[in-house]
PDB file of N, CA and C in Angstrom:
ATOM      1  N   ARG A  18     101.612  94.914  92.260  1.00 68.00           N
ATOM      2  CA  ARG A  18     100.497  95.635  91.675  1.00 68.00           C
ATOM      3  C   ARG A  18      99.235  94.794  91.751  1.00 68.00           C
ATOM      4  N   GLN A  19      98.134  95.472  91.877  1.00 72.00           N
ATOM      5  CA  GLN A  19      96.834  94.825  91.986  1.00 72.00           C
ATOM      6  C   GLN A  19      95.993  95.113  90.746  1.00 72.00           C
ATOM      7  N   ARG A  20      95.087  94.204  90.437  1.00 75.00           N
ATOM      8  CA  ARG A  20      94.158  94.430  89.339  1.00 75.00           C
ATOM      9  C   ARG A  20      92.840  93.763  89.676  1.00 75.00           C
ATOM     10  N   ILE A  21      91.827  94.152  88.963  1.00 75.00           N
ATOM     11  CA  ILE A  21      90.512  93.546  89.100  1.00 75.00           C
ATOM     12  C   ILE A  21      90.380  92.563  87.946  1.00 75.00           C
ATOM     13  N   ALA A  22      89.997  91.331  88.223  1.00 75.00           N
ATOM     14  CA  ALA A  22      89.912  90.344  87.148  1.00 75.00           C
ATOM     15  C   ALA A  22      88.728  89.412  87.359  1.00 75.00           C
ATOM     16  N   GLU A  23      88.141  88.996  86.264  1.00 74.00           N
ATOM     17  CA  GLU A  23      87.096  87.983  86.236  1.00 74.00           C
ATOM     18  C   GLU A  23      87.487  86.986  85.167  1.00 74.00           C
ATOM     19  N   GLU A  24      87.188  85.718  85.405  1.00 75.00           N
ATOM     20  CA  GLU A  24      87.496  84.697  84.411  1.00 75.00           C
ATOM     21  C   GLU A  24      86.212  84.041  83.936  1.00 75.00           C
ATOM     22  N   TYR A  25      86.173  83.766  82.644  1.00 75.00           N
ATOM     23  CA  TYR A  25      85.036  83.108  82.024  1.00 75.00           C
ATOM     24  C   TYR A  25      85.553  81.940  81.208  1.00 75.00           C
ATOM     25  N   ARG A  26      85.139  80.756  81.554  1.00 76.00           N
ATOM     26  CA  ARG A  26      85.595  79.570  80.828  1.00 76.00           C
ATOM     27  C   ARG A  26      84.649  79.293  79.671  1.00 76.00           C
ATOM     28  N   ASP A  27      85.204  79.247  78.462  1.00 73.00           N
ATOM     29  CA  ASP A  27      84.454  78.953  77.246  1.00 73.00           C
ATOM     30  C   ASP A  27      83.279  79.901  77.032  1.00 73.00           C
ATOM     31  N   ARG A  28      83.397  81.138  77.507  1.00 85.00           N
ATOM     32  CA  ARG A  28      82.317  82.111  77.357  1.00 85.00           C
ATOM     33  C   ARG A  28      82.879  83.421  76.827  1.00 85.00           C
ATOM     34  N   GLN A  29      83.338  83.404  75.603  1.00 88.00           N
ATOM     35  CA  GLN A  29      83.945  84.584  75.006  1.00 88.00           C
ATOM     36  C   GLN A  29      82.963  85.751  74.957  1.00 88.00           C
ATOM     37  N   GLU A  30      81.701  85.483  74.661  1.00 88.00           N
ATOM     38  CA  GLU A  30      80.709  86.564  74.570  1.00 88.00           C
ATOM     39  C   GLU A  30      80.557  87.281  75.907  1.00 88.00           C
ATOM     40  N   ALA A  31      80.546  86.535  77.003  1.00 87.00           N
ATOM     41  CA  ALA A  31      80.427  87.143  78.327  1.00 87.00           C
ATOM     42  C   ALA A  31      81.641  88.012  78.627  1.00 87.00           C
ATOM     43  N   ALA A  32      82.816  87.521  78.277  1.00 88.00           N
ATOM     44  CA  ALA A  32      84.035  88.305  78.504  1.00 88.00           C
ATOM     45  C   ALA A  32      84.014  89.587  77.679  1.00 88.00           C
ATOM     46  N   LEU A  33      83.564  89.501  76.425  1.00 90.00           N
ATOM     47  CA  LEU A  33      83.498  90.696  75.583  1.00 90.00           C
ATOM     48  C   LEU A  33      82.486  91.707  76.113  1.00 90.00           C
ATOM     49  N   GLU A  34      81.380  91.225  76.643  1.00 90.00           N
ATOM     50  CA  GLU A  34      80.373  92.132  77.208  1.00 90.00           C
ATOM     51  C   GLU A  34      80.927  92.887  78.418  1.00 90.00           C
ATOM     52  N   ILE A  35      81.607  92.173  79.309  1.00 88.00           N
ATOM     53  CA  ILE A  35      82.211  92.807  80.481  1.00 88.00           C
ATOM     54  C   ILE A  35      83.285  93.799  80.042  1.00 88.00           C
ATOM     55  N   TYR A  36      84.099  93.402  79.077  1.00 91.00           N
ATOM     56  CA  TYR A  36      85.147  94.279  78.542  1.00 91.00           C
ATOM     57  C   TYR A  36      84.528  95.573  78.011  1.00 91.00           C
ATOM     58  N   ASP A  37      83.489  95.457  77.184  1.00 93.00           N
ATOM     59  CA  ASP A  37      82.843  96.645  76.613  1.00 93.00           C
ATOM     60  C   ASP A  37      82.266  97.549  77.693  1.00 93.00           C
ATOM     61  N   GLN A  38      81.617  96.956  78.688  1.00 90.00           N
ATOM     62  CA  GLN A  38      81.033  97.755  79.770  1.00 90.00           C
ATOM     63  C   GLN A  38      82.114  98.506  80.543  1.00 90.00           C
ATOM     64  N   ALA A  39      83.208  97.837  80.829  1.00 91.00           N
ATOM     65  CA  ALA A  39      84.307  98.481  81.568  1.00 91.00           C
ATOM     66  C   ALA A  39      84.910  99.617  80.741  1.00 91.00           C
ATOM     67  N   GLN A  40      85.145  99.373  79.452  1.00 93.00           N
ATOM     68  CA  GLN A  40      85.691 100.418  78.575  1.00 93.00           C
ATOM     69  C   GLN A  40      84.739 101.615  78.510  1.00 93.00           C
ATOM     70  N   ASP A  41      83.440 101.345  78.353  1.00 93.00           N
ATOM     71  CA  ASP A  41      82.452 102.421  78.281  1.00 93.00           C
ATOM     72  C   ASP A  41      82.405 103.243  79.560  1.00 93.00           C
ATOM     73  N   ALA A  42      82.737 102.616  80.693  1.00 91.00           N
ATOM     74  CA  ALA A  42      82.744 103.311  81.982  1.00 91.00           C
ATOM     75  C   ALA A  42      84.065 104.039  82.245  1.00 91.00           C
ATOM     76  N   GLY A  43      85.002 103.963  81.283  1.00 91.00           N
ATOM     77  CA  GLY A  43      86.254 104.694  81.414  1.00 91.00           C
ATOM     78  C   GLY A  43      87.408 103.910  82.011  1.00 91.00           C
ATOM     79  N   PHE A  44      87.261 102.603  82.136  1.00 91.00           N
ATOM     80  CA  PHE A  44      88.324 101.772  82.694  1.00 91.00           C
ATOM     81  C   PHE A  44      89.163 101.175  81.569  1.00 91.00           C
ATOM     82  N   ALA A  45      90.441 101.023  81.824  1.00 90.00           N
ATOM     83  CA  ALA A  45      91.351 100.398  80.857  1.00 90.00           C
ATOM     84  C   ALA A  45      91.271  98.887  81.049  1.00 90.00           C
ATOM     85  N   ALA A  46      90.383  98.247  80.311  1.00 91.00           N
ATOM     86  CA  ALA A  46      90.183  96.805  80.434  1.00 91.00           C
ATOM     87  C   ALA A  46      90.925  96.080  79.320  1.00 91.00           C
ATOM     88  N   ARG A  47      91.212  94.804  79.578  1.00 91.00           N
ATOM     89  CA  ARG A  47      91.833  93.972  78.551  1.00 91.00           C
ATOM     90  C   ARG A  47      91.356  92.531  78.744  1.00 91.00           C
ATOM     91  N   ILE A  48      91.365  91.790  77.658  1.00 92.00           N
ATOM     92  CA  ILE A  48      90.982  90.381  77.689  1.00 92.00           C
ATOM     93  C   ILE A  48      92.218  89.550  77.395  1.00 92.00           C
ATOM     94  N   ARG A  49      92.400  88.508  78.201  1.00 90.00           N
ATOM     95  CA  ARG A  49      93.512  87.582  78.001  1.00 90.00           C
ATOM     96  C   ARG A  49      92.952  86.188  77.760  1.00 90.00           C
ATOM     97  N   PRO A  50      92.875  85.765  76.501  1.00 91.00           N
ATOM     98  CA  PRO A  50      92.428  84.390  76.244  1.00 91.00           C
ATOM     99  C   PRO A  50      93.581  83.420  76.506  1.00 91.00           C
ATOM    100  N   ARG A  51      93.255  82.309  77.149  1.00 89.00           N
ATOM    101  CA  ARG A  51      94.283  81.309  77.440  1.00 89.00           C
ATOM    102  C   ARG A  51      93.715  79.926  77.205  1.00 89.00           C
ATOM    103  N   ALA A  52      94.473  79.113  76.503  1.00 91.00           N
ATOM    104  CA  ALA A  52      94.067  77.726  76.289  1.00 91.00           C
ATOM    105  C   ALA A  52      94.201  76.955  77.598  1.00 91.00           C
ATOM    106  N   VAL A  53      93.261  76.054  77.828  1.00 87.00           N
ATOM    107  CA  VAL A  53      93.330  75.190  79.006  1.00 87.00           C
ATOM    108  C   VAL A  53      93.610  73.769  78.544  1.00 87.00           C
ATOM    109  N   GLU A  54      94.034  72.933  79.457  1.00 88.00           N
ATOM    110  CA  GLU A  54      94.531  71.597  79.122  1.00 88.00           C
ATOM    111  C   GLU A  54      93.535  70.725  78.367  1.00 88.00           C
ATOM    112  N   ASP A  55      92.255  70.866  78.638  1.00 85.00           N
ATOM    113  CA  ASP A  55      91.278  69.986  77.996  1.00 85.00           C
ATOM    114  C   ASP A  55      90.842  70.469  76.613  1.00 85.00           C
ATOM    115  N   GLY A  56      91.492  71.511  76.098  1.00 86.00           N
ATOM    116  CA  GLY A  56      91.197  72.006  74.770  1.00 86.00           C
ATOM    117  C   GLY A  56      90.260  73.195  74.734  1.00 86.00           C
ATOM    118  N   GLY A  57      89.736  73.598  75.864  1.00 86.00           N
ATOM    119  CA  GLY A  57      88.858  74.764  75.916  1.00 86.00           C
ATOM    120  C   GLY A  57      89.657  76.048  76.069  1.00 86.00           C
ATOM    121  N   TRP A  58      88.937  77.111  76.346  1.00 89.00           N
ATOM    122  CA  TRP A  58      89.566  78.419  76.532  1.00 89.00           C
ATOM    123  C   TRP A  58      89.084  79.055  77.821  1.00 89.00           C
ATOM    124  N   ARG A  59      89.947  79.845  78.404  1.00 89.00           N
ATOM    125  CA  ARG A  59      89.608  80.658  79.572  1.00 89.00           C
ATOM    126  C   ARG A  59      89.855  82.098  79.164  1.00 89.00           C
ATOM    127  N   TYR A  60      88.878  82.966  79.414  1.00 89.00           N
ATOM    128  CA  TYR A  60      88.990  84.380  79.070  1.00 89.00           C
ATOM    129  C   TYR A  60      89.028  85.180  80.357  1.00 89.00           C
ATOM    130  N   GLU A  61      90.132  85.855  80.594  1.00 90.00           N
ATOM    131  CA  GLU A  61      90.267  86.690  81.771  1.00 90.00           C
ATOM    132  C   GLU A  61      90.089  88.146  81.354  1.00 90.00           C
ATOM    133  N   VAL A  62      89.166  88.825  82.009  1.00 89.00           N
ATOM    134  CA  VAL A  62      88.974  90.249  81.783  1.00 89.00           C
ATOM    135  C   VAL A  62      89.620  90.954  82.971  1.00 89.00           C
ATOM    136  N   ALA A  63      90.628  91.764  82.699  1.00 90.00           N
ATOM    137  CA  ALA A  63      91.358  92.467  83.754  1.00 90.00           C
ATOM    138  C   ALA A  63      91.202  93.970  83.569  1.00 90.00           C
ATOM    139  N   VAL A  64      91.107  94.651  84.688  1.00 88.00           N
ATOM    140  CA  VAL A  64      90.950  96.109  84.681  1.00 88.00           C
ATOM    141  C   VAL A  64      92.018  96.719  85.569  1.00 88.00           C
ATOM    142  N   GLY A  65      92.776  97.643  84.991  1.00 85.00           N
ATOM    143  CA  GLY A  65      93.702  98.464  85.754  1.00 85.00           C
ATOM    144  C   GLY A  65      94.909  97.761  86.324  1.00 85.00           C
ATOM    145  N   ARG A  66      95.804  98.584  86.797  1.00 86.00           N
ATOM    146  CA  ARG A  66      96.982  98.157  87.559  1.00 86.00           C
ATOM    147  C   ARG A  66      97.058  99.113  88.734  1.00 86.00           C
ATOM    148  N   TYR A  67      96.710  98.624  89.890  1.00 89.00           N
ATOM    149  CA  TYR A  67      96.601  99.470  91.068  1.00 89.00           C
ATOM    150  C   TYR A  67      97.747  99.194  92.034  1.00 89.00           C
ATOM    151  N   ALA A  68      98.197 100.235  92.689  1.00 91.00           N
ATOM    152  CA  ALA A  68      99.361 100.150  93.567  1.00 91.00           C
ATOM    153  C   ALA A  68      99.086  99.334  94.825  1.00 91.00           C
ATOM    154  N   SER A  69      97.822  99.241  95.244  1.00 91.00           N
ATOM    155  CA  SER A  69      97.510  98.523  96.477  1.00 91.00           C
ATOM    156  C   SER A  69      96.159  97.830  96.346  1.00 91.00           C
ATOM    157  N   ALA A  70      95.933  96.897  97.246  1.00 91.00           N
ATOM    158  CA  ALA A  70      94.650  96.205  97.276  1.00 91.00           C
ATOM    159  C   ALA A  70      93.529  97.190  97.605  1.00 91.00           C
ATOM    160  N   ALA A  71      93.798  98.149  98.470  1.00 93.00           N
ATOM    161  CA  ALA A  71      92.786  99.149  98.830  1.00 93.00           C
ATOM    162  C   ALA A  71      92.381  99.977  97.612  1.00 93.00           C
ATOM    163  N   GLU A  72      93.358 100.374  96.822  1.00 92.00           N
ATOM    164  CA  GLU A  72      93.078 101.136  95.604  1.00 92.00           C
ATOM    165  C   GLU A  72      92.271 100.301  94.616  1.00 92.00           C
ATOM    166  N   ALA A  73      92.592  99.026  94.499  1.00 90.00           N
ATOM    167  CA  ALA A  73      91.846  98.128  93.610  1.00 90.00           C
ATOM    168  C   ALA A  73      90.411  97.955  94.099  1.00 90.00           C
ATOM    169  N   GLU A  74      90.212  97.885  95.408  1.00 91.00           N
ATOM    170  CA  GLU A  74      88.863  97.750  95.965  1.00 91.00           C
ATOM    171  C   GLU A  74      88.010  98.976  95.662  1.00 91.00           C
ATOM    172  N   VAL A  75      88.600 100.163  95.754  1.00 93.00           N
ATOM    173  CA  VAL A  75      87.883 101.395  95.427  1.00 93.00           C
ATOM    174  C   VAL A  75      87.492 101.388  93.951  1.00 93.00           C
ATOM    175  N   ALA A  76      88.421 100.992  93.095  1.00 90.00           N
ATOM    176  CA  ALA A  76      88.137 100.935  91.661  1.00 90.00           C
ATOM    177  C   ALA A  76      87.064  99.890  91.370  1.00 90.00           C
ATOM    178  N   ALA A  77      87.104  98.761  92.055  1.00 90.00           N
ATOM    179  CA  ALA A  77      86.097  97.718  91.853  1.00 90.00           C
ATOM    180  C   ALA A  77      84.711  98.227  92.230  1.00 90.00           C
ATOM    181  N   ALA A  78      84.622  98.986  93.304  1.00 91.00           N
ATOM    182  CA  ALA A  78      83.339  99.565  93.708  1.00 91.00           C
ATOM    183  C   ALA A  78      82.842 100.561  92.657  1.00 91.00           C
ATOM    184  N   ARG A  79      83.750 101.368  92.115  1.00 90.00           N
ATOM    185  CA  ARG A  79      83.374 102.312  91.051  1.00 90.00           C
ATOM    186  C   ARG A  79      82.920 101.568  89.805  1.00 90.00           C
ATOM    187  N   LEU A  80      83.631 100.503  89.454  1.00 88.00           N
ATOM    188  CA  LEU A  80      83.276  99.705  88.281  1.00 88.00           C
ATOM    189  C   LEU A  80      81.898  99.066  88.472  1.00 88.00           C
ATOM    190  N   LYS A  81      81.662  98.517  89.649  1.00 88.00           N
ATOM    191  CA  LYS A  81      80.372  97.894  89.927  1.00 88.00           C
ATOM    192  C   LYS A  81      79.240  98.906  89.842  1.00 88.00           C
ATOM    193  N   ALA A  82      79.453 100.085  90.400  1.00 89.00           N
ATOM    194  CA  ALA A  82      78.419 101.125  90.358  1.00 89.00           C
ATOM    195  C   ALA A  82      78.154 101.604  88.935  1.00 89.00           C
ATOM    196  N   ALA A  83      79.189 101.673  88.122  1.00 85.00           N
ATOM    197  CA  ALA A  83      79.049 102.192  86.759  1.00 85.00           C
ATOM    198  C   ALA A  83      78.478 101.163  85.792  1.00 85.00           C
ATOM    199  N   THR A  84      78.643  99.877  86.082  1.00 80.00           N
ATOM    200  CA  THR A  84      78.275  98.854  85.111  1.00 80.00           C
ATOM    201  C   THR A  84      77.259  97.848  85.624  1.00 80.00           C
ATOM    202  N   GLU A  85      76.921  97.869  86.880  1.00 70.00           N
ATOM    203  CA  GLU A  85      76.024  96.897  87.496  1.00 70.00           C
ATOM    204  C   GLU A  85      76.594  95.484  87.448  1.00 70.00           C
ATOM    205  N   LEU A  86      77.923  95.368  87.472  1.00 68.00           N
ATOM    206  CA  LEU A  86      78.572  94.053  87.464  1.00 68.00           C
ATOM    207  C   LEU A  86      78.636  93.498  88.873  1.00 68.00           C
TER     208      LEU A  86
END
């Protein structure tokens, strides 16, 4: 399965903004916070579960058009 994901290191506000924009555009987004070895955090914003890379690319284009990401 394919998904669209962006990672933000130590930038929770940026991850929340992307999450909100994706949700507002009708995408099923989620945030995965993960601790990193040096004590910081990495926030991954993931959208969808797509059957193929081609399907994920189409969704990414729709997401970009809807949110200006």
